[in-house]
mmCIF file of C-alpha atoms and ligand atoms in Angstrom:
data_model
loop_
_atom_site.group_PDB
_atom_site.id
_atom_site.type_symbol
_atom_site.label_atom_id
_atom_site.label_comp_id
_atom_site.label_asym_id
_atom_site.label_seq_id
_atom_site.Cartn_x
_atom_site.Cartn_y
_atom_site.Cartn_z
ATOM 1 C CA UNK A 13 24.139 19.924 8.396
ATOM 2 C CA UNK A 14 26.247 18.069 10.834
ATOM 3 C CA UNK A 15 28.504 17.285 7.786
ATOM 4 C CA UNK A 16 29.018 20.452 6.695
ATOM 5 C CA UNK A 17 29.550 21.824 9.994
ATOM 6 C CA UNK A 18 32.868 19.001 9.730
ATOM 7 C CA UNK A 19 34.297 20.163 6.667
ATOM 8 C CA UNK A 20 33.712 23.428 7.625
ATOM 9 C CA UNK A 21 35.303 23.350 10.880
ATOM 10 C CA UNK A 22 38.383 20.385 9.451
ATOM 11 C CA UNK A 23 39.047 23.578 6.633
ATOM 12 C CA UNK A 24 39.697 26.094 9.589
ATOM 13 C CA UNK A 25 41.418 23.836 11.272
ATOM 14 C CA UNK A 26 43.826 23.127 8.526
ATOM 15 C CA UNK A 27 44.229 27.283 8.406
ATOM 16 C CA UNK A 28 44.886 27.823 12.329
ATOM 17 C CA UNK A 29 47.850 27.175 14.831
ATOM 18 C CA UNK A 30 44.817 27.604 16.792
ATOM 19 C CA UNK A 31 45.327 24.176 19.012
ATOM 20 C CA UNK A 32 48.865 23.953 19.219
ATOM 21 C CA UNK A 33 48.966 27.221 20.625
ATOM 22 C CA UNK A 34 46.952 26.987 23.175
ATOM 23 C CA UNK A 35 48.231 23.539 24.477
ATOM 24 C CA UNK A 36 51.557 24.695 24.638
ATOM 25 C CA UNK A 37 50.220 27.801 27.054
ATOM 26 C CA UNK A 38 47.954 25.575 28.894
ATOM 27 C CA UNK A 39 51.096 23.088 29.558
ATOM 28 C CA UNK A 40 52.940 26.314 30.591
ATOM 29 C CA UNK A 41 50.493 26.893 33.359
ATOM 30 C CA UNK A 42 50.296 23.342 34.536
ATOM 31 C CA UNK A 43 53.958 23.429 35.168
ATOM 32 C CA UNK A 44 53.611 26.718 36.734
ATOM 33 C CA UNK A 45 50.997 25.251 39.293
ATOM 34 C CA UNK A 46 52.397 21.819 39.983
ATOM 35 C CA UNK A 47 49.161 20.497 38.057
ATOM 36 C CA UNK A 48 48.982 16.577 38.825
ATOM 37 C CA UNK A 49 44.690 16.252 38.497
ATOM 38 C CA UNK A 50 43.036 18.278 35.619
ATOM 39 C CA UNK A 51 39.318 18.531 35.270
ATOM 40 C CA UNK A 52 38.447 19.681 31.579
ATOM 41 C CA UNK A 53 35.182 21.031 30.989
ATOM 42 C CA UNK A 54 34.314 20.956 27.370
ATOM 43 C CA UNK A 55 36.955 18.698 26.381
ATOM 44 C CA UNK A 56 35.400 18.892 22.820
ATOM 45 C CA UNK A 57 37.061 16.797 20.079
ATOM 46 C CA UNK A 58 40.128 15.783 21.825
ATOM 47 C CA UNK A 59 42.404 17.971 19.527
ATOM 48 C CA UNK A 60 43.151 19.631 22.741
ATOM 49 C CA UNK A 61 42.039 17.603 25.881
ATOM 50 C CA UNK A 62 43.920 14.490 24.461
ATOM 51 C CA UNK A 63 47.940 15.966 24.435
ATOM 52 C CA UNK A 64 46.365 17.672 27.678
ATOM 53 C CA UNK A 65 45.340 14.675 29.355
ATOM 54 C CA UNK A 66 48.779 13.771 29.164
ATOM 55 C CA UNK A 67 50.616 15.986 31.135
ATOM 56 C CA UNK A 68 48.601 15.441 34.076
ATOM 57 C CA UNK A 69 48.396 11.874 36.323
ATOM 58 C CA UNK A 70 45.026 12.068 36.275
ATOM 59 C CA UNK A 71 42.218 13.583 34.135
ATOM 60 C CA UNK A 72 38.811 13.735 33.611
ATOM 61 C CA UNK A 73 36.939 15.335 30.875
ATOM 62 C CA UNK A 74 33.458 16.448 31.216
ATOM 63 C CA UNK A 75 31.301 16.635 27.518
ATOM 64 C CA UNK A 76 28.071 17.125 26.301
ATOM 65 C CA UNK A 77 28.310 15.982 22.688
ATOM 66 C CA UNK A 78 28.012 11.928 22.280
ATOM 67 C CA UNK A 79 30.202 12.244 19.349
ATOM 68 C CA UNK A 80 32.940 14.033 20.998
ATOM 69 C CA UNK A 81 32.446 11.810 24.250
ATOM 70 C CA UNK A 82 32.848 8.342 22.331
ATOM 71 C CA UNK A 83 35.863 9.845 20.855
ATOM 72 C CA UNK A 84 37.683 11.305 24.044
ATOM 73 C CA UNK A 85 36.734 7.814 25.726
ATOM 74 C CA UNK A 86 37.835 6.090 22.198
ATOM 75 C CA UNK A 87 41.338 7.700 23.234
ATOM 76 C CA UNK A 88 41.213 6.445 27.041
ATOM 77 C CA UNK A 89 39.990 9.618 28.486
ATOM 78 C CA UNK A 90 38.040 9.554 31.432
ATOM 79 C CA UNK A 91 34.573 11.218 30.258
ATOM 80 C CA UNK A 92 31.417 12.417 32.298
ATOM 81 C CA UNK A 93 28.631 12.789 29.310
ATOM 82 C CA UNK A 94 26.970 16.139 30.276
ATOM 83 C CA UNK A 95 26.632 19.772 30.520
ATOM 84 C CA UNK A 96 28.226 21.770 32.999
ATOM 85 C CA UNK A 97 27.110 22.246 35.857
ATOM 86 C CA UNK A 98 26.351 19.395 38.175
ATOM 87 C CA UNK A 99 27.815 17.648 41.210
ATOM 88 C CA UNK A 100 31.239 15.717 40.803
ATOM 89 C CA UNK A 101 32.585 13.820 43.188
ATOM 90 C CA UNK A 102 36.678 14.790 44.145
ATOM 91 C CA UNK A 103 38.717 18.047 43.539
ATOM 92 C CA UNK A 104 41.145 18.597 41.409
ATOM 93 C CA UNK A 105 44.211 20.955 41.345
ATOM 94 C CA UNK A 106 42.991 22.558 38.095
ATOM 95 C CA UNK A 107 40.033 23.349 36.414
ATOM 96 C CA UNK A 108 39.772 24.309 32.747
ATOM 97 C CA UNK A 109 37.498 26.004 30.955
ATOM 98 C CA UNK A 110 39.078 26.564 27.610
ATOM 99 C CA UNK A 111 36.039 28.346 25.034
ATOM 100 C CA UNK A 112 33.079 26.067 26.601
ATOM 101 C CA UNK A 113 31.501 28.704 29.126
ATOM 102 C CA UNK A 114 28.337 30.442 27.757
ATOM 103 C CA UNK A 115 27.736 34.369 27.015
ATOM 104 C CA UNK A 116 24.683 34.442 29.201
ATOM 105 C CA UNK A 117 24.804 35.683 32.636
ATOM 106 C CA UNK A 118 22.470 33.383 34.466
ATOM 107 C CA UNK A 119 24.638 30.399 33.079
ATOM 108 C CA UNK A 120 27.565 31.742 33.682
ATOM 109 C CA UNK A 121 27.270 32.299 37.672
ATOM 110 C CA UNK A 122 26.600 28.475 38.709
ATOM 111 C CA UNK A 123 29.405 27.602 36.089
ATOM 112 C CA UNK A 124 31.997 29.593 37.960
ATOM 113 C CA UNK A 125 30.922 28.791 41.361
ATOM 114 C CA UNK A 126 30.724 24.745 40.925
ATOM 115 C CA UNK A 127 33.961 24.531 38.891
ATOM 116 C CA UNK A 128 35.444 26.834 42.161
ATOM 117 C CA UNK A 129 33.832 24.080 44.413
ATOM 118 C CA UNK A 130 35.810 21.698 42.956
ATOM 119 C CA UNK A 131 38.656 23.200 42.406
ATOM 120 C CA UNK A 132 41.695 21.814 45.694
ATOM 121 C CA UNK A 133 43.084 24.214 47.978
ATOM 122 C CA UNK A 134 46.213 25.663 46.400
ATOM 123 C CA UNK A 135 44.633 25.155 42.704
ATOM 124 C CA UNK A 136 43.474 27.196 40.299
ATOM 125 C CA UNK A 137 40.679 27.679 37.964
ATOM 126 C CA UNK A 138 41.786 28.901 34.328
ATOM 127 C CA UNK A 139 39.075 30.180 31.816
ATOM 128 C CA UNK A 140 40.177 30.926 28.318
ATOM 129 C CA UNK A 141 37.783 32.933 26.190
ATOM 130 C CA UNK A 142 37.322 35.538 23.248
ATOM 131 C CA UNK A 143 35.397 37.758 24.956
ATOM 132 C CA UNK A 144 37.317 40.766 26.422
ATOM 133 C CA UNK A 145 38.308 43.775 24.992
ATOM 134 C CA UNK A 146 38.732 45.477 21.514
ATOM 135 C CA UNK A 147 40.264 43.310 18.961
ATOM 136 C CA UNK A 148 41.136 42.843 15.525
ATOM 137 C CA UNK A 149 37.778 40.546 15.322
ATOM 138 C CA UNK A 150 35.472 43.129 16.539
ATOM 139 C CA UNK A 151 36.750 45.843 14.476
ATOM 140 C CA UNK A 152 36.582 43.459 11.345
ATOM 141 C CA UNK A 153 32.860 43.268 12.479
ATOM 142 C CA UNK A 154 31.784 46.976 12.856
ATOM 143 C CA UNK A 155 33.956 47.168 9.611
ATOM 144 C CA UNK A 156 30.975 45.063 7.999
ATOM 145 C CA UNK A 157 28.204 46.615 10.066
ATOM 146 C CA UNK A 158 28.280 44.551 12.917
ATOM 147 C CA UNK A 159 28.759 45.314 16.739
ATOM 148 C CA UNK A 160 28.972 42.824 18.986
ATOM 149 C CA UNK A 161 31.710 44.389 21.186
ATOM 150 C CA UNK A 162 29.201 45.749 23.903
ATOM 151 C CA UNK A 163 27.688 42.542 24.323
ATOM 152 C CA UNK A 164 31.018 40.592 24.621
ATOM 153 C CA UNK A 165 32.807 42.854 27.048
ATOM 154 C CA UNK A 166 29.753 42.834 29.083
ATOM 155 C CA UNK A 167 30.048 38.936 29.242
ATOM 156 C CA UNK A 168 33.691 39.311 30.079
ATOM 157 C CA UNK A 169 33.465 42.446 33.241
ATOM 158 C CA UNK A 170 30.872 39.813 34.489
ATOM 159 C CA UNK A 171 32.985 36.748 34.705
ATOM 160 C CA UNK A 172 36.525 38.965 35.590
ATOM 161 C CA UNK A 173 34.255 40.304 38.617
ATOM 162 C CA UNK A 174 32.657 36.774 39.652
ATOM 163 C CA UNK A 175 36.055 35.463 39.927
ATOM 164 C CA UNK A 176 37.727 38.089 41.665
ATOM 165 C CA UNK A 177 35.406 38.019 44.595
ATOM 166 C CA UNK A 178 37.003 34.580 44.535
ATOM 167 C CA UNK A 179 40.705 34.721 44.457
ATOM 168 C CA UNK A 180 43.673 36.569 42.706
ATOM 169 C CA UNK A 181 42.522 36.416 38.976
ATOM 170 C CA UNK A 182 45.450 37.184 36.837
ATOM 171 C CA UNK A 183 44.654 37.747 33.136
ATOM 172 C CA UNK A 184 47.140 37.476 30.110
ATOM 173 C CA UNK A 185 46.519 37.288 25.992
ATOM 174 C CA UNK A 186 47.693 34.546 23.739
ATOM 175 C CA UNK A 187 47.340 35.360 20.177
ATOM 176 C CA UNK A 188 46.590 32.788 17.613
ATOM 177 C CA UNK A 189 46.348 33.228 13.817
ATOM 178 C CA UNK A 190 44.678 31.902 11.208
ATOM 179 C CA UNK A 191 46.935 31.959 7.475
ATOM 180 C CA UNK A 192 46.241 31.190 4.109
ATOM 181 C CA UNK A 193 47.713 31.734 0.859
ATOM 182 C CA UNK A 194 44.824 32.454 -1.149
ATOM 183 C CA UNK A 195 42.117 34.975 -0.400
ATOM 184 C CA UNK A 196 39.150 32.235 -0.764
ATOM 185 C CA UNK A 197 40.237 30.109 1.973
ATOM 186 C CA UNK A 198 40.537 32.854 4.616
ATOM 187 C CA UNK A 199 37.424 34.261 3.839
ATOM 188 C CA UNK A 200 36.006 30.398 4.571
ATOM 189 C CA UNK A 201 38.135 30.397 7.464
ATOM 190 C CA UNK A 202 36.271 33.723 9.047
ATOM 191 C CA UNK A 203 32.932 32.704 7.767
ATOM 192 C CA UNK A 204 33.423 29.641 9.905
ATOM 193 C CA UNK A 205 34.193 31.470 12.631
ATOM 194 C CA UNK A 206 31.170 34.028 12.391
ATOM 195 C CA UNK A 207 28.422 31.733 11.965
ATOM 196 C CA UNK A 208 30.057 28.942 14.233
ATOM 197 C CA UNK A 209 29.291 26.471 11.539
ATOM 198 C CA UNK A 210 25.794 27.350 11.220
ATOM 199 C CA UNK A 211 24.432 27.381 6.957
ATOM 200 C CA UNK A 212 21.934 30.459 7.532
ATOM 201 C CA UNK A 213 24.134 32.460 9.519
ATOM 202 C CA UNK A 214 27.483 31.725 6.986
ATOM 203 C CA UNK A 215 25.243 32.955 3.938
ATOM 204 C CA UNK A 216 24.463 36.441 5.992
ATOM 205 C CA UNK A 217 28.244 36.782 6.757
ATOM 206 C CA UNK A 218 29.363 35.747 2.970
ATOM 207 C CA UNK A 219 26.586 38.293 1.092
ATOM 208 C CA UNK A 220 29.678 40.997 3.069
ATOM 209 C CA UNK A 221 32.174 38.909 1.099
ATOM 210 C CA UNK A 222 32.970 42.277 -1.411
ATOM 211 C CA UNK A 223 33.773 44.505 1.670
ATOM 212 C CA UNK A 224 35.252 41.466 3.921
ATOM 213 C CA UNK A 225 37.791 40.822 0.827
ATOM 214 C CA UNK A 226 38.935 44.962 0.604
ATOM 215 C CA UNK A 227 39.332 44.948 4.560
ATOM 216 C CA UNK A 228 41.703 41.500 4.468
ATOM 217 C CA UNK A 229 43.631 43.352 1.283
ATOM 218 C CA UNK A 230 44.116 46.360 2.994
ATOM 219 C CA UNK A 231 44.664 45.270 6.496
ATOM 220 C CA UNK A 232 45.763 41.306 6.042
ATOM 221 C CA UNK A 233 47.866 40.407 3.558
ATOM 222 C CA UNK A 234 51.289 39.695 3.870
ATOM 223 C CA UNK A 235 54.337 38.148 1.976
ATOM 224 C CA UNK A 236 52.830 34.754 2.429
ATOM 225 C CA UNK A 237 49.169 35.148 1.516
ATOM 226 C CA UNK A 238 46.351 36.332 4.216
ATOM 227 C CA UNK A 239 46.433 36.005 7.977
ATOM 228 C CA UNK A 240 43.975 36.463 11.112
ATOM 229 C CA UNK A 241 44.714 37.112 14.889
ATOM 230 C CA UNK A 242 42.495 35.782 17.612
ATOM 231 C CA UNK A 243 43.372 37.661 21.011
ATOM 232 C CA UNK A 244 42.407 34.911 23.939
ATOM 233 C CA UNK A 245 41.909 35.541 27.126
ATOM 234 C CA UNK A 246 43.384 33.245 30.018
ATOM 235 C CA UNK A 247 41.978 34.263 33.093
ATOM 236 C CA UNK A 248 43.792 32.108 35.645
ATOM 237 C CA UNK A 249 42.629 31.979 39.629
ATOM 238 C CA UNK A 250 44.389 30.649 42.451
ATOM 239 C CA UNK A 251 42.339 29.001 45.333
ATOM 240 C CA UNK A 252 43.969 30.374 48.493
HETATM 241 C C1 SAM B 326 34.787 25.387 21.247
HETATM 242 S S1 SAM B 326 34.828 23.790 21.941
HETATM 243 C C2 SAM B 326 36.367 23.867 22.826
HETATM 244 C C3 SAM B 326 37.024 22.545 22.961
HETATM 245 C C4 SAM B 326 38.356 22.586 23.732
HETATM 246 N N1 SAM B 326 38.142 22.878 25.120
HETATM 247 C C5 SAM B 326 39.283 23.578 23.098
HETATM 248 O O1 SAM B 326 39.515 24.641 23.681
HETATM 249 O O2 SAM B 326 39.804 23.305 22.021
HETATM 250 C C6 SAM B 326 33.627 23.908 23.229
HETATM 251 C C7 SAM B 326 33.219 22.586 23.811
HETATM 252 O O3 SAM B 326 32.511 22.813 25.026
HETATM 253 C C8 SAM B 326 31.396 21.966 25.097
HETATM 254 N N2 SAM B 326 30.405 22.592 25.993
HETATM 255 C C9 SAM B 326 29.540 23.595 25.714
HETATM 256 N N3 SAM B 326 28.801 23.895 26.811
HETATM 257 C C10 SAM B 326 29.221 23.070 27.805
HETATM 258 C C11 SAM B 326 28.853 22.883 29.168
HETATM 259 N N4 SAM B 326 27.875 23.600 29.730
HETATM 260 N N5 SAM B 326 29.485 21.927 29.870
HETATM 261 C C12 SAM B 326 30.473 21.188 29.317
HETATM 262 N N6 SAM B 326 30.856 21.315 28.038
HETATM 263 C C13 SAM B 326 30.254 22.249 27.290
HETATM 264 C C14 SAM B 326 30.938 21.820 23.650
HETATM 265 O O4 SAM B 326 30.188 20.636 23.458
HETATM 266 C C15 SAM B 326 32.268 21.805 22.907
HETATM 267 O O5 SAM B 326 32.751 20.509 22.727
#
Protein backbone atom coordinates (compact mmCIF):
# COMPACT_ATOMS: atom_id res chain seq x y z
CA UNK A 1 0.00 0.00 0.00
CA UNK A 2 2.62 2.35 1.19
CA UNK A 3 4.20 1.85 -2.31
CA UNK A 4 1.50 2.65 -4.21
CA UNK A 5 0.56 5.50 -2.21
CA UNK A 6 4.50 6.75 -3.61
CA UNK A 7 3.96 6.32 -7.12
CA UNK A 8 0.77 7.60 -6.79
CA UNK A 9 1.58 10.69 -5.08
CA UNK A 10 5.52 11.01 -7.25
CA UNK A 11 2.82 10.87 -10.61
CA UNK A 12 0.88 14.00 -9.21
CA UNK A 13 3.69 15.48 -8.31
CA UNK A 14 5.26 15.29 -11.67
CA UNK A 15 1.65 16.94 -12.97
CA UNK A 16 1.53 19.98 -10.34
CA UNK A 17 3.41 23.39 -9.86
CA UNK A 18 1.81 22.56 -6.71
CA UNK A 19 5.20 23.09 -4.43
CA UNK A 20 6.87 25.68 -6.19
CA UNK A 21 3.98 27.72 -5.89
CA UNK A 22 3.42 27.75 -2.68
CA UNK A 23 7.12 28.27 -1.56
CA UNK A 24 7.45 31.15 -3.57
CA UNK A 25 4.13 32.72 -1.62
CA UNK A 26 5.26 31.45 1.63
CA UNK A 27 8.84 33.25 0.98
CA UNK A 28 6.70 36.30 0.01
CA UNK A 29 5.23 36.43 3.45
CA UNK A 30 8.41 35.78 5.32
CA UNK A 31 9.86 38.82 3.75
CA UNK A 32 6.77 40.65 4.42
CA UNK A 33 7.08 39.82 8.26
CA UNK A 34 10.80 40.06 8.83
CA UNK A 35 10.61 36.12 9.42
CA UNK A 36 14.12 35.11 11.05
CA UNK A 37 12.63 31.72 13.27
CA UNK A 38 10.03 29.49 11.43
CA UNK A 39 8.24 26.70 13.18
CA UNK A 40 6.74 24.23 10.47
CA UNK A 41 4.15 22.00 11.51
CA UNK A 42 3.76 19.16 9.14
CA UNK A 43 6.89 19.67 7.40
CA UNK A 44 5.98 16.47 5.40
CA UNK A 45 8.50 15.27 2.78
CA UNK A 46 10.74 18.18 2.68
CA UNK A 47 9.64 19.17 -0.93
CA UNK A 48 8.52 22.23 0.82
CA UNK A 49 9.98 22.64 4.41
CA UNK A 50 13.56 22.05 2.96
CA UNK A 51 13.88 25.43 0.34
CA UNK A 52 11.76 26.85 3.40
CA UNK A 53 14.10 26.10 6.01
CA UNK A 54 16.35 28.14 4.14
CA UNK A 55 15.14 31.42 4.16
CA UNK A 56 14.88 31.57 7.75
CA UNK A 57 18.09 31.56 10.49
CA UNK A 58 16.52 29.18 12.29
CA UNK A 59 13.92 26.39 11.81
CA UNK A 60 12.35 23.68 13.27
CA UNK A 61 10.05 21.23 11.77
CA UNK A 62 7.60 19.32 13.73
CA UNK A 63 6.44 15.60 11.95
CA UNK A 64 4.63 12.71 12.68
CA UNK A 65 5.68 10.30 9.94
CA UNK A 66 9.23 8.45 10.73
CA UNK A 67 9.78 8.35 7.10
CA UNK A 68 9.33 11.93 6.46
CA UNK A 69 11.23 12.78 9.84
CA UNK A 70 14.50 10.71 8.90
CA UNK A 71 14.35 12.49 5.69
CA UNK A 72 13.85 16.24 6.86
CA UNK A 73 16.68 15.37 9.55
CA UNK A 74 18.61 13.43 6.53
CA UNK A 75 18.63 17.12 5.01
CA UNK A 76 19.81 18.91 8.40
CA UNK A 77 16.46 20.00 9.50
CA UNK A 78 15.78 20.37 12.94
CA UNK A 79 12.80 17.74 13.56
CA UNK A 80 10.45 17.13 16.67
CA UNK A 81 8.88 13.45 15.77
CA UNK A 82 5.17 14.00 16.69
CA UNK A 83 1.73 15.15 16.22
CA UNK A 84 0.64 18.49 16.83
CA UNK A 85 -0.19 19.58 19.62
CA UNK A 86 2.15 19.46 22.55
CA UNK A 87 4.42 21.75 24.55
CA UNK A 88 7.59 23.30 22.76
CA UNK A 89 9.93 25.05 24.35
CA UNK A 90 10.77 28.90 22.59
CA UNK A 91 8.64 31.12 20.20
CA UNK A 92 9.10 31.76 17.02
CA UNK A 93 8.22 34.73 14.70
CA UNK A 94 6.18 32.43 12.43
CA UNK A 95 4.19 29.56 12.56
CA UNK A 96 3.11 27.48 9.57
CA UNK A 97 0.58 25.35 9.02
CA UNK A 98 0.65 24.65 5.35
CA UNK A 99 -2.30 21.52 4.59
CA UNK A 100 -1.42 19.56 8.02
CA UNK A 101 -4.41 20.87 10.30
CA UNK A 102 -7.34 18.37 10.58
CA UNK A 103 -11.18 18.84 9.41
CA UNK A 104 -12.45 18.00 12.84
CA UNK A 105 -13.45 20.60 15.21
CA UNK A 106 -12.28 19.24 18.51
CA UNK A 107 -8.70 18.93 16.89
CA UNK A 108 -8.69 21.86 15.41
CA UNK A 109 -9.22 24.25 18.62
CA UNK A 110 -5.99 23.09 20.71
CA UNK A 111 -4.10 23.21 17.26
CA UNK A 112 -4.79 26.89 16.83
CA UNK A 113 -4.42 27.90 20.33
CA UNK A 114 -0.83 26.11 21.04
CA UNK A 115 0.65 27.12 17.66
CA UNK A 116 -0.74 30.96 18.89
CA UNK A 117 1.15 30.22 22.22
CA UNK A 118 4.10 29.94 20.51
CA UNK A 119 3.90 32.16 18.13
CA UNK A 120 6.51 35.85 19.37
CA UNK A 121 4.96 39.06 19.84
CA UNK A 122 4.90 40.85 16.50
CA UNK A 123 4.61 37.30 14.56
CA UNK A 124 2.21 35.71 12.82
CA UNK A 125 0.56 32.46 12.42
CA UNK A 126 -0.19 31.47 8.63
CA UNK A 127 -2.54 28.44 7.85
CA UNK A 128 -2.85 27.36 4.28
CA UNK A 129 -5.72 25.05 3.46
CA UNK A 130 -8.35 23.83 0.77
CA UNK A 131 -11.13 24.25 2.69
CA UNK A 132 -13.03 27.55 2.07
CA UNK A 133 -15.39 28.43 -0.32
CA UNK A 134 -16.85 27.21 -3.72
CA UNK A 135 -14.31 26.01 -6.10
CA UNK A 136 -13.61 24.39 -9.21
CA UNK A 137 -12.92 21.07 -6.96
CA UNK A 138 -16.19 21.04 -5.30
CA UNK A 139 -18.18 21.64 -8.29
CA UNK A 140 -16.16 18.80 -10.13
CA UNK A 141 -17.51 16.76 -7.10
CA UNK A 142 -21.32 17.49 -7.06
CA UNK A 143 -20.67 17.15 -10.90
CA UNK A 144 -20.04 13.31 -10.02
CA UNK A 145 -22.54 13.11 -7.19
CA UNK A 146 -20.56 14.18 -4.48
CA UNK A 147 -20.96 17.11 -1.89
CA UNK A 148 -18.55 17.76 0.36
CA UNK A 149 -18.79 21.60 0.21
CA UNK A 150 -20.99 21.92 3.45
CA UNK A 151 -18.70 19.98 5.38
CA UNK A 152 -15.53 21.88 4.21
CA UNK A 153 -16.79 25.41 4.61
CA UNK A 154 -17.98 24.45 7.94
CA UNK A 155 -14.31 23.42 8.81
CA UNK A 156 -13.12 26.67 7.35
CA UNK A 157 -15.99 29.50 9.26
CA UNK A 158 -14.64 27.49 12.32
CA UNK A 159 -10.97 28.08 12.02
CA UNK A 160 -11.49 31.92 10.22
CA UNK A 161 -13.57 32.59 13.59
CA UNK A 162 -11.00 30.86 16.13
CA UNK A 163 -8.39 33.01 14.75
CA UNK A 164 -10.04 36.16 14.58
CA UNK A 165 -10.87 36.25 18.23
CA UNK A 166 -7.08 36.18 18.09
CA UNK A 167 -5.67 38.83 15.92
CA UNK A 168 -6.17 40.54 12.44
CA UNK A 169 -6.60 37.40 10.15
CA UNK A 170 -6.14 38.46 6.63
CA UNK A 171 -7.07 35.84 4.00
CA UNK A 172 -5.87 35.69 0.27
CA UNK A 173 -6.06 32.69 -2.61
CA UNK A 174 -3.13 31.22 -4.42
CA UNK A 175 -4.11 29.09 -7.24
CA UNK A 176 -2.15 26.11 -8.26
CA UNK A 177 -2.74 23.78 -11.24
CA UNK A 178 -2.30 20.55 -12.07
CA UNK A 179 -1.51 19.92 -16.31
CA UNK A 180 -1.18 17.12 -18.42
CA UNK A 181 -1.14 16.39 -21.96
CA UNK A 182 -3.05 13.35 -22.10
CA UNK A 183 -6.45 12.73 -20.58
CA UNK A 184 -5.20 9.44 -18.57
CA UNK A 185 -2.74 11.15 -16.50
CA UNK A 186 -5.05 13.91 -15.21
CA UNK A 187 -7.64 11.69 -14.41
CA UNK A 188 -4.70 9.79 -12.14
CA UNK A 189 -3.74 13.07 -11.03
CA UNK A 190 -7.50 13.84 -9.50
CA UNK A 191 -7.99 10.32 -8.41
CA UNK A 192 -4.95 10.91 -6.27
CA UNK A 193 -6.22 13.75 -4.96
CA UNK A 194 -9.81 12.31 -4.06
CA UNK A 195 -8.87 9.30 -2.32
CA UNK A 196 -5.60 10.88 -0.78
CA UNK A 197 -3.74 7.85 -1.92
CA UNK A 198 -6.00 5.45 -0.42
CA UNK A 199 -6.70 1.90 -3.05
CA UNK A 200 -10.52 1.52 -1.91
CA UNK A 201 -11.38 4.99 -2.03
CA UNK A 202 -9.38 5.60 -5.75
CA UNK A 203 -11.50 2.57 -7.21
CA UNK A 204 -14.95 4.46 -5.95
CA UNK A 205 -13.67 7.75 -7.54
CA UNK A 206 -12.36 5.90 -10.94
CA UNK A 207 -15.87 3.64 -11.47
CA UNK A 208 -17.00 7.99 -12.26
CA UNK A 209 -14.11 7.87 -14.74
CA UNK A 210 -16.91 8.07 -17.96
CA UNK A 211 -18.53 11.28 -16.49
CA UNK A 212 -15.09 12.66 -14.82
CA UNK A 213 -13.53 12.39 -18.55
CA UNK A 214 -16.82 14.49 -20.33
CA UNK A 215 -16.55 17.17 -17.41
CA UNK A 216 -12.43 17.63 -18.00
CA UNK A 217 -13.39 17.72 -22.05
CA UNK A 218 -15.89 20.14 -21.66
CA UNK A 219 -14.58 22.28 -18.93
CA UNK A 220 -10.53 21.43 -18.98
CA UNK A 221 -8.90 21.12 -21.92
CA UNK A 222 -6.82 23.52 -23.43
CA UNK A 223 -4.20 24.02 -26.28
CA UNK A 224 -1.73 22.05 -24.28
CA UNK A 225 -3.63 19.01 -23.05
CA UNK A 226 -5.81 19.03 -19.60
CA UNK A 227 -5.38 21.26 -16.58
CA UNK A 228 -6.74 21.56 -12.82
CA UNK A 229 -6.93 24.60 -10.38
CA UNK A 230 -6.57 24.20 -6.66
CA UNK A 231 -7.83 27.54 -4.89
CA UNK A 232 -5.66 27.68 -1.38
CA UNK A 233 -6.36 29.47 1.28
CA UNK A 234 -3.58 31.49 3.29
CA UNK A 235 -5.01 32.70 6.28
CA UNK A 236 -2.24 34.80 7.80
CA UNK A 237 -2.50 36.34 11.65
CA UNK A 238 -0.49 38.86 13.21
CA UNK A 239 0.23 38.57 17.04
CA UNK A 240 -0.26 42.13 18.32
C1 LIG B 1 -0.23 17.31 2.97
S1 LIG B 1 1.26 17.21 3.87
C2 LIG B 1 1.85 18.87 3.70
C3 LIG B 1 3.33 18.97 3.74
C4 LIG B 1 3.87 20.41 3.60
N1 LIG B 1 3.55 21.20 4.76
C5 LIG B 1 3.33 21.03 2.35
O1 LIG B 1 2.48 21.92 2.43
O2 LIG B 1 3.77 20.66 1.26
C6 LIG B 1 0.69 17.17 5.54
C7 LIG B 1 1.74 16.77 6.54
O3 LIG B 1 1.27 17.08 7.85
C8 LIG B 1 1.58 16.03 8.73
N2 LIG B 1 0.62 16.08 9.85
C9 LIG B 1 -0.66 15.64 9.88
N3 LIG B 1 -1.21 15.88 11.09
C10 LIG B 1 -0.26 16.50 11.84
C11 LIG B 1 -0.21 16.99 13.18
N4 LIG B 1 -1.26 16.88 14.00
N5 LIG B 1 0.94 17.54 13.60
C12 LIG B 1 2.01 17.66 12.78
N6 LIG B 1 2.02 17.21 11.52
C13 LIG B 1 0.90 16.64 11.05
C14 LIG B 1 1.48 14.78 7.87
O4 LIG B 1 2.24 13.72 8.42
C15 LIG B 1 2.03 15.27 6.54
O5 LIG B 1 3.40 15.07 6.43
Amino acid sequence: MEDIYKNDFEKFLSHTDEKEILLNEVSKEIEKYNTKSLLDIGAGNGLLSIPLSKKVGSYLAVEPKEKFVAKLRGAGLEVIEGKFPFEISGSFDMALSSHSMSYQKDLIVPFIRKAWELVKPGGVFLIITYRGQEDDWTKLMKGLGENHEDQNRVGFNQIVELLASLGDVKMRKVITRVNTENLDDIVQALSFVASDGKPEKKKEFLKQSGKLEKILKQNYKNNYGYYFPFQHFFLTTQKL
